[in-house]
Tab-separated table of C-alpha atoms in Angstrom:
chain	number	residue	atom	x	y	z
A	7	MET	CA	2.812	40.534	32.860
A	8	GLY	CA	2.008	39.771	36.385
A	9	ALA	CA	4.506	38.174	38.868
A	10	ARG	CA	3.748	34.819	38.321
A	11	ASP	CA	4.264	35.321	34.775
A	12	GLY	CA	7.684	36.657	35.241
A	13	ASP	CA	8.263	33.407	37.525
A	14	LEU	CA	6.915	31.065	34.956
A	15	VAL	CA	9.323	33.023	32.388
A	16	ARG	CA	12.305	32.891	34.909
A	17	ASP	CA	11.761	29.281	35.748
A	18	ALA	CA	11.277	28.289	32.046
A	19	ARG	CA	14.609	30.371	30.931
A	20	ALA	CA	16.151	28.272	33.879
A	21	LEU	CA	14.865	24.751	32.648
A	22	GLY	CA	16.136	25.543	29.212
A	23	TRP	CA	19.864	26.533	30.481
A	24	MET	CA	20.019	22.963	31.896
A	25	TYR	CA	18.305	21.541	28.977
A	26	ARG	CA	21.139	23.188	26.970
A	27	TYR	CA	23.726	22.020	29.317
A	28	LEU	CA	22.626	18.228	28.484
A	29	VAL	CA	21.920	19.218	24.549
A	30	ASP	CA	25.598	20.786	24.190
A	31	GLY	CA	27.054	17.805	25.743
A	32	LEU	CA	25.315	15.761	23.006
A	33	ARG	CA	26.920	18.160	20.199
A	34	LEU	CA	30.060	17.302	21.511
A	35	SER	CA	29.413	13.476	21.213
A	36	TRP	CA	29.304	14.114	17.327
A	37	GLU	CA	32.960	15.643	17.498
A	38	ASN	CA	34.386	11.902	16.259
A	39	THR	CA	32.109	11.135	13.572
A	40	PRO	CA	31.594	12.357	9.971
A	41	TYR	CA	28.162	13.844	10.883
A	42	SER	CA	27.097	16.958	11.474
A	43	VAL	CA	24.912	18.006	14.369
A	44	THR	CA	21.830	18.341	12.294
A	45	GLU	CA	22.964	15.087	10.355
A	46	GLY	CA	23.081	13.337	13.801
A	47	TRP	CA	19.916	14.293	14.641
A	48	VAL	CA	18.419	12.877	11.484
A	49	ILE	CA	20.227	9.811	12.013
A	50	VAL	CA	18.693	9.428	15.363
A	51	GLU	CA	15.437	10.569	14.095
A	52	LEU	CA	15.183	7.947	11.719
A	53	ALA	CA	16.259	5.259	13.965
A	54	GLN	CA	13.176	5.236	15.880
A	55	ARG	CA	10.917	3.651	13.781
A	56	ASP	CA	11.654	1.216	10.385
A	57	VAL	CA	10.473	3.227	7.986
A	58	THR	CA	9.773	7.174	8.085
A	59	GLU	CA	7.911	9.579	5.572
A	60	VAL	CA	9.915	12.172	4.558
A	61	MET	CA	7.474	14.745	5.126
A	62	GLU	CA	6.895	13.358	8.769
A	63	LEU	CA	10.565	13.709	9.219
A	64	ARG	CA	10.749	17.487	8.606
A	65	ARG	CA	8.193	18.051	10.676
A	66	ARG	CA	9.367	16.396	13.641
A	67	MET	CA	12.855	17.723	12.676
A	68	GLY	CA	11.508	21.328	11.893
A	69	MET	CA	13.986	21.246	8.866
A	70	ASP	CA	13.703	23.508	5.718
A	71	PRO	CA	12.823	20.808	2.995
A	72	GLY	CA	15.931	21.682	0.574
A	73	TYR	CA	18.262	21.047	3.671
A	74	LEU	CA	16.857	17.957	4.349
A	75	SER	CA	16.739	16.677	0.787
A	76	ARG	CA	20.386	17.506	0.443
A	77	VAL	CA	21.127	15.851	3.799
A	78	LEU	CA	19.472	12.777	2.768
A	79	ALA	CA	21.083	12.807	-0.649
A	80	ARG	CA	24.294	12.370	1.182
A	81	PHE	CA	22.945	9.646	3.036
A	82	GLN	CA	21.869	7.733	0.062
A	83	ALA	CA	25.308	8.305	-1.414
A	84	ASN	CA	26.764	6.993	1.648
A	85	ARG	CA	24.330	3.998	1.770
A	86	LEU	CA	23.202	4.849	5.106
A	87	ILE	CA	19.177	5.278	3.991
A	88	THR	CA	17.231	3.700	1.279
A	89	ARG	CA	14.312	5.890	-0.288
A	90	HIS	CA	10.795	4.909	-1.808
A	91	ARG	CA	7.633	5.836	-2.686
A	92	SER	CA	5.046	5.368	-0.205
A	93	PRO	CA	3.035	2.404	-1.051
A	94	GLU	CA	-0.081	4.230	0.203
A	95	ASN	CA	0.524	7.448	-1.612
A	96	ARG	CA	3.091	7.213	-4.315
A	97	ARG	CA	3.429	11.279	-4.092
A	98	PHE	CA	5.061	10.792	-0.820
A	99	GLN	CA	8.999	9.667	-0.067
A	100	THR	CA	9.737	7.236	2.373
A	101	VAL	CA	13.089	6.725	4.114
A	102	ARG	CA	14.637	3.945	5.959
A	103	LEU	CA	18.321	3.128	7.606
A	104	THR	CA	20.337	0.169	5.861
A	105	ARG	CA	22.590	-1.583	7.899
A	106	ARG	CA	25.466	0.929	7.320
A	107	GLY	CA	22.912	3.645	8.409
A	108	ARG	CA	22.072	1.531	11.655
A	109	ALA	CA	25.535	0.821	12.611
A	110	ALA	CA	25.980	4.821	12.496
A	111	PHE	CA	23.496	5.222	14.891
A	112	GLU	CA	24.813	3.042	17.058
A	113	VAL	CA	28.177	4.966	17.193
A	114	ILE	CA	26.435	8.112	17.712
A	115	GLU	CA	23.928	6.376	20.610
A	116	ASP	CA	26.907	5.119	22.071
A	117	CYS	CA	28.783	8.572	22.169
A	118	MET	CA	25.668	10.384	23.540
A	119	ALA	CA	25.030	7.623	26.282
A	120	GLU	CA	28.855	8.249	27.195
A	121	VAL	CA	28.638	11.950	27.370
A	122	LEU	CA	25.094	12.104	29.166
A	123	ARG	CA	26.708	9.558	31.673
A	124	VAL	CA	29.457	11.968	32.469
A	125	ARG	CA	27.256	14.912	32.683
A	126	LEU	CA	24.904	13.283	35.048
A	127	SER	CA	27.644	11.510	37.165
A	128	THR	CA	27.949	14.722	38.433
A	129	PHE	CA	24.450	14.132	40.383
A	130	SER	CA	23.565	11.543	43.085
A	131	GLU	CA	21.776	8.695	42.066
A	132	SER	CA	17.979	10.218	43.441
A	133	ASP	CA	18.852	13.244	42.052
A	134	ARG	CA	19.453	11.584	38.535
A	135	ARG	CA	16.453	9.762	38.747
A	136	ARG	CA	14.421	12.832	39.405
A	137	ILE	CA	16.046	14.861	36.532
A	138	VAL	CA	15.185	11.936	34.142
A	139	GLU	CA	11.766	11.673	35.618
A	140	ALA	CA	11.228	15.439	35.280
A	141	MET	CA	12.777	15.316	31.696
A	142	THR	CA	10.290	12.469	30.440
A	143	SER	CA	7.544	14.489	31.955
A	144	ILE	CA	8.166	17.642	30.348
A	145	SER	CA	9.028	15.633	27.039
A	146	ALA	CA	5.613	13.749	27.485
A	147	THR	CA	3.743	16.963	28.029
A	148	ILE	CA	5.082	18.688	25.372
A	149	GLU	CA	4.911	16.129	22.318
A	150	ARG	CA	1.286	15.392	23.450
A	151	THR	CA	0.395	19.133	23.011
A	152	LEU	CA	2.121	19.567	19.686
A	153	GLU	CA	0.683	15.823	18.357
A	154	SER	CA	-2.968	17.413	19.153
A	155	ARG	CA	-2.059	20.741	17.275
A	156	CYS	CA	-0.557	18.927	14.244
A	157	ALA	CA	-3.475	16.281	14.178
A	158	ILE	CA	-5.625	16.652	11.149
């Protein structure tokens, strides 16, 4: 590995630590909810669209199918979601947050926003803007790459 590769690895590792600083803060935001971190992230992911195909959710979350199935069964028992067969392909299942599920998302979203506000408040306004712009750029680049690799 060359010197530039070492710089790349070092810089990526440093970025990972900074990302973890924010993400660990988000984990703290779930302490006052009845959901585990994984369950919270599933609710957040489901809130991003009206209807989600379970296989797509599993792919996006990188979750074990059995574990996701148990999480969704718990959500269904607690009336946070409804599950249906996909009208396009009956072999696939779709999931939708109920009003109760949307309310759970709002609580999680508010908690996450507060934690991020506190974590980012230590930076100047211009630094906050730069951090968010950089995070947006990194996320978009990674997502485009992942989508192109997963496209059929």
